[in-house]
């Protein structure tokens, strides 16, 4: 008898797998669901032109407090002092930044998390190497696809609280309750924006709670719902994305594993939905044109992003 451990999430991953669905060479997974028709329909949701910022600022005051992801270090490489005295009076400035691509509002590429030696669509772990980076499933392949219909599900508002409780597991029932309360339905190709209220800890200056949990987020149960709805991408307003710590003993981020590796789902973290939630509560409209292309950095396993909702 084999004593090899059976991981419940990896069994689920086999059932939910999208490998091969868009071809053997596909590198963008569920972002294939953002078709030209979908984008054209989403553009019609920009009815008034009102823009709502969904991203954090990238600066030294960001959420990172040590470890391998650093807040942006911004350096001026050229300022008007360097151009002083040019005959025609021209002045100019240039700058550079060093930062973790996952240090604040960000997308995880399909090369970010896998298991069993593979990333999404059978890409071997050796495709991501020191020096070379992600030679397959890089964020650069996904970047242009992150414009679609956005839908906000404001979970704490529906439950009548400021923020979801510590370690609350977001279930399919939670999402369907929010759809009913908001009068909106999540459709194929959408970017689902999940508000937990957790970002308030960052606004209050509690970076430890914001960045280390115990965070609310999706658990394994809701992954079937993500697949059934054919969601293109999911963004959330906390760091972990998933319920953290997990209840899956011996695993760290099992929802990441199945969402990214098996579903081929692009997930976003540390989005800011406070202003969007207030706006949606005021006008009763929970759908919008979502624009969230990140940076086309070759061979990257994630990307910073400055997303905007347009109503
Ligand atoms: C976690 O590490 C929890 O998330 P990510 O690596 O996707 O930022």
Short mmCIF file of C-alpha atoms and ligand atoms in Angstrom, two decimals:
data_model
loop_
_atom_site.label_atom_id
_atom_site.label_comp_id
_atom_site.label_asym_id
_atom_site.label_seq_id
_atom_site.Cartn_x
_atom_site.Cartn_y
_atom_site.Cartn_z
CA UNK A 1 0.00 0.00 0.00
CA UNK A 2 1.37 3.42 -0.90
CA UNK A 3 1.88 5.82 1.96
CA UNK A 4 2.09 8.79 -0.42
CA UNK A 5 -0.05 11.66 0.84
CA UNK A 6 -3.14 12.54 -1.17
CA UNK A 7 -3.67 16.28 -1.25
CA UNK A 8 -7.37 17.22 -1.41
CA UNK A 9 -6.66 20.36 -3.42
CA UNK A 10 -4.59 18.53 -5.99
CA UNK A 11 -7.36 15.96 -6.50
CA UNK A 12 -9.74 18.89 -7.05
CA UNK A 13 -7.24 20.42 -9.47
CA UNK A 14 -7.47 17.38 -11.73
CA UNK A 15 -11.26 17.79 -11.89
CA UNK A 16 -11.17 21.53 -12.61
CA UNK A 17 -8.23 21.52 -15.00
CA UNK A 18 -8.33 23.77 -18.07
CA UNK A 19 -5.12 22.30 -19.49
CA UNK A 20 -5.44 21.88 -23.26
CA UNK A 21 -8.76 23.77 -23.44
CA UNK A 22 -7.19 26.59 -25.48
CA UNK A 23 -4.48 24.50 -27.10
CA UNK A 24 -1.27 22.82 -26.01
CA UNK A 25 0.78 26.03 -26.34
CA UNK A 26 -1.64 28.33 -24.54
CA UNK A 27 -0.01 30.58 -21.94
CA UNK A 28 -2.90 32.81 -20.77
CA UNK A 29 -5.57 30.38 -19.52
CA UNK A 30 -8.91 31.93 -18.61
CA UNK A 31 -7.88 35.25 -20.14
CA UNK A 32 -8.84 33.58 -23.43
CA UNK A 33 -12.42 34.22 -22.28
CA UNK A 34 -11.86 37.95 -22.81
CA UNK A 35 -12.82 37.86 -26.48
CA UNK A 36 -12.98 40.91 -28.78
CA UNK A 37 -16.80 40.74 -28.46
CA UNK A 38 -16.47 40.76 -24.68
CA UNK A 39 -14.24 43.83 -24.74
CA UNK A 40 -16.58 45.67 -27.11
CA UNK A 41 -19.55 44.94 -24.83
CA UNK A 42 -17.53 45.96 -21.76
CA UNK A 43 -16.62 49.28 -23.38
CA UNK A 44 -20.35 50.14 -23.46
CA UNK A 45 -20.36 50.05 -19.63
CA UNK A 46 -18.35 53.29 -19.64
CA UNK A 47 -21.54 55.37 -19.65
CA UNK A 48 -20.47 58.60 -17.93
CA UNK A 49 -16.69 58.37 -18.14
CA UNK A 50 -16.34 58.41 -14.37
CA UNK A 51 -12.99 56.82 -13.38
CA UNK A 52 -12.33 55.10 -10.07
CA UNK A 53 -8.80 54.20 -8.99
CA UNK A 54 -8.42 50.57 -7.86
CA UNK A 55 -4.69 50.57 -7.10
CA UNK A 56 -2.24 51.40 -4.34
CA UNK A 57 0.51 53.98 -4.74
CA UNK A 58 3.94 52.55 -5.51
CA UNK A 59 6.31 54.15 -3.03
CA UNK A 60 8.49 53.56 0.01
CA UNK A 61 5.41 53.56 2.27
CA UNK A 62 4.01 50.43 0.64
CA UNK A 63 2.87 47.28 2.46
CA UNK A 64 6.16 45.38 2.45
CA UNK A 65 7.92 45.25 5.82
CA UNK A 66 10.92 43.06 5.06
CA UNK A 67 11.63 39.83 3.25
CA UNK A 68 12.24 39.26 -0.42
CA UNK A 69 9.62 41.70 -1.72
CA UNK A 70 10.69 45.28 -1.26
CA UNK A 71 8.72 48.50 -1.51
CA UNK A 72 9.72 50.66 -4.46
CA UNK A 73 13.04 52.50 -4.17
CA UNK A 74 12.67 55.50 -6.43
CA UNK A 75 15.79 57.33 -7.55
CA UNK A 76 16.19 60.44 -9.67
CA UNK A 77 18.81 59.82 -12.34
CA UNK A 78 18.56 63.27 -13.89
CA UNK A 79 17.02 66.51 -12.67
CA UNK A 80 16.87 70.15 -13.81
CA UNK A 81 20.19 70.63 -11.96
CA UNK A 82 21.78 68.47 -14.66
CA UNK A 83 20.37 70.54 -17.49
CA UNK A 84 20.93 73.95 -15.93
CA UNK A 85 22.56 76.38 -18.31
CA UNK A 86 21.40 74.86 -21.62
CA UNK A 87 21.32 77.75 -24.12
CA UNK A 88 17.56 77.50 -24.84
CA UNK A 89 16.61 77.12 -21.18
CA UNK A 90 15.30 73.57 -21.52
CA UNK A 91 15.04 71.60 -18.28
CA UNK A 92 14.34 67.86 -17.94
CA UNK A 93 14.24 64.97 -15.47
CA UNK A 94 14.52 61.15 -15.49
CA UNK A 95 14.12 58.50 -12.83
CA UNK A 96 14.32 54.79 -12.07
CA UNK A 97 12.77 52.37 -9.62
CA UNK A 98 13.82 49.11 -7.95
CA UNK A 99 10.94 47.11 -6.51
CA UNK A 100 9.35 43.71 -6.10
CA UNK A 101 6.94 43.18 -8.99
CA UNK A 102 4.56 41.75 -6.39
CA UNK A 103 5.12 44.48 -3.76
CA UNK A 104 1.73 46.26 -3.96
CA UNK A 105 -1.29 46.06 -6.31
CA UNK A 106 -0.31 43.21 -8.61
CA UNK A 107 -1.24 40.31 -10.88
CA UNK A 108 0.14 36.79 -10.45
CA UNK A 109 1.23 35.32 -13.78
CA UNK A 110 0.57 31.67 -14.64
CA UNK A 111 4.26 31.04 -13.92
CA UNK A 112 3.91 32.23 -10.31
CA UNK A 113 2.61 29.08 -8.57
CA UNK A 114 2.40 25.41 -9.52
CA UNK A 115 2.99 22.00 -7.97
CA UNK A 116 4.06 18.51 -8.91
CA UNK A 117 6.81 19.94 -11.11
CA UNK A 118 4.43 21.81 -13.42
CA UNK A 119 2.86 25.18 -14.00
CA UNK A 120 -0.35 25.82 -16.00
CA UNK A 121 -0.82 23.78 -19.17
CA UNK A 122 1.99 21.33 -18.46
CA UNK A 123 4.80 23.87 -18.42
CA UNK A 124 7.65 22.23 -16.49
CA UNK A 125 9.17 23.93 -13.47
CA UNK A 126 12.44 24.17 -15.42
CA UNK A 127 10.78 26.77 -17.67
CA UNK A 128 11.22 29.25 -14.81
CA UNK A 129 14.90 29.67 -14.01
CA UNK A 130 17.27 32.07 -12.30
CA UNK A 131 18.56 34.46 -14.90
CA UNK A 132 16.11 33.54 -17.65
CA UNK A 133 12.95 34.06 -15.60
CA UNK A 134 9.68 32.66 -16.94
CA UNK A 135 10.39 31.36 -20.43
CA UNK A 136 6.72 30.22 -20.62
CA UNK A 137 3.53 31.59 -19.01
CA UNK A 138 5.15 34.99 -18.46
CA UNK A 139 2.93 37.88 -17.45
CA UNK A 140 3.96 39.58 -20.69
CA UNK A 141 1.71 37.11 -22.55
CA UNK A 142 -1.29 38.02 -20.40
CA UNK A 143 -0.94 41.76 -20.15
CA UNK A 144 -3.12 42.97 -23.02
CA UNK A 145 -6.04 40.76 -22.02
CA UNK A 146 -6.83 42.49 -18.74
CA UNK A 147 -9.54 44.78 -20.07
CA UNK A 148 -13.07 43.46 -19.68
CA UNK A 149 -16.36 43.77 -17.85
CA UNK A 150 -15.64 44.20 -14.16
CA UNK A 151 -18.09 43.20 -11.44
CA UNK A 152 -17.73 44.17 -7.79
CA UNK A 153 -19.05 41.81 -5.13
CA UNK A 154 -18.91 43.78 -1.89
CA UNK A 155 -19.05 40.94 0.63
CA UNK A 156 -18.82 42.87 3.92
CA UNK A 157 -21.52 45.30 2.78
CA UNK A 158 -23.87 42.40 2.07
CA UNK A 159 -23.17 40.95 5.51
CA UNK A 160 -23.58 44.34 7.22
CA UNK A 161 -20.01 44.56 8.52
CA UNK A 162 -17.02 46.83 7.75
CA UNK A 163 -14.77 43.94 6.80
CA UNK A 164 -14.98 40.17 6.71
CA UNK A 165 -13.89 38.40 9.90
CA UNK A 166 -10.39 36.99 10.30
CA UNK A 167 -9.90 33.81 8.24
CA UNK A 168 -13.44 33.94 6.83
CA UNK A 169 -13.67 31.45 3.96
CA UNK A 170 -15.46 33.00 0.99
CA UNK A 171 -17.89 30.42 -0.38
CA UNK A 172 -20.08 30.15 -3.45
CA UNK A 173 -23.04 30.95 -1.18
CA UNK A 174 -21.37 34.24 -0.19
CA UNK A 175 -20.90 35.14 -3.84
CA UNK A 176 -24.45 34.24 -4.86
CA UNK A 177 -25.84 36.23 -1.92
CA UNK A 178 -23.82 39.23 -3.08
CA UNK A 179 -25.00 38.83 -6.68
CA UNK A 180 -28.61 38.81 -5.48
CA UNK A 181 -28.09 41.79 -3.16
CA UNK A 182 -26.37 43.85 -5.87
CA UNK A 183 -28.63 42.76 -8.74
CA UNK A 184 -25.68 41.64 -10.86
CA UNK A 185 -24.53 38.32 -12.33
CA UNK A 186 -20.93 37.27 -12.88
CA UNK A 187 -20.59 36.21 -16.52
CA UNK A 188 -17.98 34.41 -18.66
CA UNK A 189 -14.94 36.57 -19.35
CA UNK A 190 -15.56 38.95 -16.43
CA UNK A 191 -12.94 40.30 -14.06
CA UNK A 192 -14.43 39.61 -10.64
CA UNK A 193 -13.50 42.20 -8.01
CA UNK A 194 -13.89 40.73 -4.53
CA UNK A 195 -14.05 43.22 -1.67
CA UNK A 196 -13.29 41.83 1.77
CA UNK A 197 -12.66 45.21 3.45
CA UNK A 198 -9.21 43.95 4.48
CA UNK A 199 -7.53 46.96 2.80
CA UNK A 200 -8.84 49.07 5.68
CA UNK A 201 -6.07 47.60 7.86
CA UNK A 202 -3.48 49.14 5.52
CA UNK A 203 -5.31 52.47 5.55
CA UNK A 204 -5.29 52.35 9.36
CA UNK A 205 -1.50 51.76 9.34
CA UNK A 206 -1.64 48.13 10.50
CA UNK A 207 0.74 46.67 7.92
CA UNK A 208 1.31 43.56 10.00
CA UNK A 209 -2.34 42.55 9.99
CA UNK A 210 -2.73 43.62 6.35
CA UNK A 211 0.29 41.67 5.18
CA UNK A 212 0.33 38.60 7.38
CA UNK A 213 -3.24 37.71 8.12
CA UNK A 214 -5.26 35.88 9.32
CA UNK A 215 -6.99 36.89 6.09
CA UNK A 216 -10.40 36.16 4.62
CA UNK A 217 -10.50 34.78 1.10
CA UNK A 218 -11.65 31.98 -1.18
CA UNK A 219 -11.23 28.40 -0.04
CA UNK A 220 -11.25 25.22 -2.11
CA UNK A 221 -15.05 24.96 -2.26
CA UNK A 222 -15.53 28.09 -4.36
CA UNK A 223 -13.07 27.05 -7.08
CA UNK A 224 -15.78 24.99 -8.80
CA UNK A 225 -17.91 28.17 -8.93
CA UNK A 226 -15.02 30.09 -10.52
CA UNK A 227 -14.81 27.42 -13.19
CA UNK A 228 -18.58 27.14 -13.74
CA UNK A 229 -18.83 30.91 -14.22
CA UNK A 230 -15.81 30.95 -16.56
CA UNK A 231 -14.35 33.99 -14.82
CA UNK A 232 -11.37 35.48 -16.69
CA UNK A 233 -9.54 36.99 -13.70
CA UNK A 234 -10.19 37.69 -10.03
CA UNK A 235 -8.84 40.63 -8.05
CA UNK A 236 -9.06 40.99 -4.27
CA UNK A 237 -8.25 43.71 -1.72
CA UNK A 238 -5.87 41.76 0.48
CA UNK A 239 -2.43 40.23 0.21
CA UNK A 240 -3.07 36.50 0.41
CA UNK A 241 -6.01 36.25 -2.03
CA UNK A 242 -7.12 33.07 -0.32
CA UNK A 243 -8.20 32.22 3.20
CA UNK A 244 -4.94 32.42 5.12
CA UNK A 245 -3.73 30.44 6.92
CA UNK A 246 -5.34 27.60 5.07
CA UNK A 247 -7.17 24.73 6.74
CA UNK A 248 -5.47 22.28 4.39
CA UNK A 249 -2.91 20.77 6.73
CA UNK A 250 0.64 20.79 5.39
CA UNK A 251 -0.14 23.21 2.58
CA UNK A 252 0.54 26.95 2.45
CA UNK A 253 -1.51 28.42 -0.39
CA UNK A 254 -3.55 25.55 -1.92
CA UNK A 255 -6.09 27.85 -3.63
CA UNK A 256 -3.26 29.56 -5.51
CA UNK A 257 -2.09 26.16 -6.68
CA UNK A 258 -5.41 25.12 -8.18
CA UNK A 259 -6.52 28.54 -9.43
CA UNK A 260 -3.25 29.37 -11.18
CA UNK A 261 -1.89 25.98 -12.21
CA UNK A 262 -5.05 24.03 -12.99
CA UNK A 263 -7.68 26.61 -13.90
CA UNK A 264 -5.13 28.92 -15.53
CA UNK A 265 -6.77 31.79 -13.66
CA UNK A 266 -4.97 35.13 -13.36
CA UNK A 267 -5.39 36.45 -9.82
CA UNK A 268 -4.74 39.93 -8.51
CA UNK A 269 -3.93 41.04 -4.99
CA UNK A 270 -3.85 44.24 -2.94
CA UNK A 271 -6.39 46.03 -5.12
CA UNK A 272 -8.26 48.90 -3.45
CA UNK A 273 -12.03 48.70 -3.58
CA UNK A 274 -13.04 51.23 -0.93
CA UNK A 275 -13.89 54.04 -3.39
CA UNK A 276 -15.46 51.64 -5.86
CA UNK A 277 -17.66 50.14 -3.13
CA UNK A 278 -18.89 53.58 -2.07
CA UNK A 279 -19.64 54.50 -5.66
CA UNK A 280 -21.49 51.25 -6.37
CA UNK A 281 -23.53 51.61 -3.18
CA UNK A 282 -24.46 55.14 -4.21
CA UNK A 283 -25.58 54.42 -7.78
CA UNK A 284 -26.57 50.75 -7.41
CA UNK A 285 -24.41 49.79 -10.43
CA UNK A 286 -21.95 46.98 -9.71
CA UNK A 287 -20.64 46.48 -13.27
CA UNK A 288 -18.13 48.64 -15.14
CA UNK A 289 -15.37 48.70 -17.71
CA UNK A 290 -12.32 47.27 -15.96
CA UNK A 291 -8.89 48.27 -17.23
CA UNK A 292 -5.96 46.57 -15.55
CA UNK A 293 -3.12 45.94 -17.95
CA UNK A 294 0.11 45.73 -16.00
CA UNK A 295 3.65 45.99 -17.29
CA UNK A 296 4.83 43.96 -20.27
CA UNK A 297 8.02 42.84 -18.57
CA UNK A 298 9.47 39.93 -20.52
CA UNK A 299 9.86 36.69 -18.55
CA UNK A 300 8.10 38.10 -15.47
CA UNK A 301 6.09 35.98 -13.04
CA UNK A 302 3.86 38.85 -11.98
CA UNK A 303 3.24 42.50 -12.54
CA UNK A 304 2.45 45.68 -10.71
CA UNK A 305 -0.75 47.25 -12.00
CA UNK A 306 -2.61 50.54 -11.66
CA UNK A 307 -6.18 49.43 -12.46
CA UNK A 308 -9.09 51.77 -13.14
CA UNK A 309 -12.84 51.12 -13.16
CA UNK A 310 -14.75 53.25 -15.66
CA UNK A 311 -18.50 53.73 -15.32
C1 LIG B 1 1.00 34.89 -1.36
O1 LIG B 1 2.20 34.69 -1.22
C2 LIG B 1 0.01 34.54 -0.29
O2 LIG B 1 0.48 35.40 -2.42
P1 LIG B 1 1.28 35.84 -3.71
O3 LIG B 1 2.56 35.09 -3.76
O4 LIG B 1 0.39 35.50 -4.81
O5 LIG B 1 1.52 37.30 -3.57
#
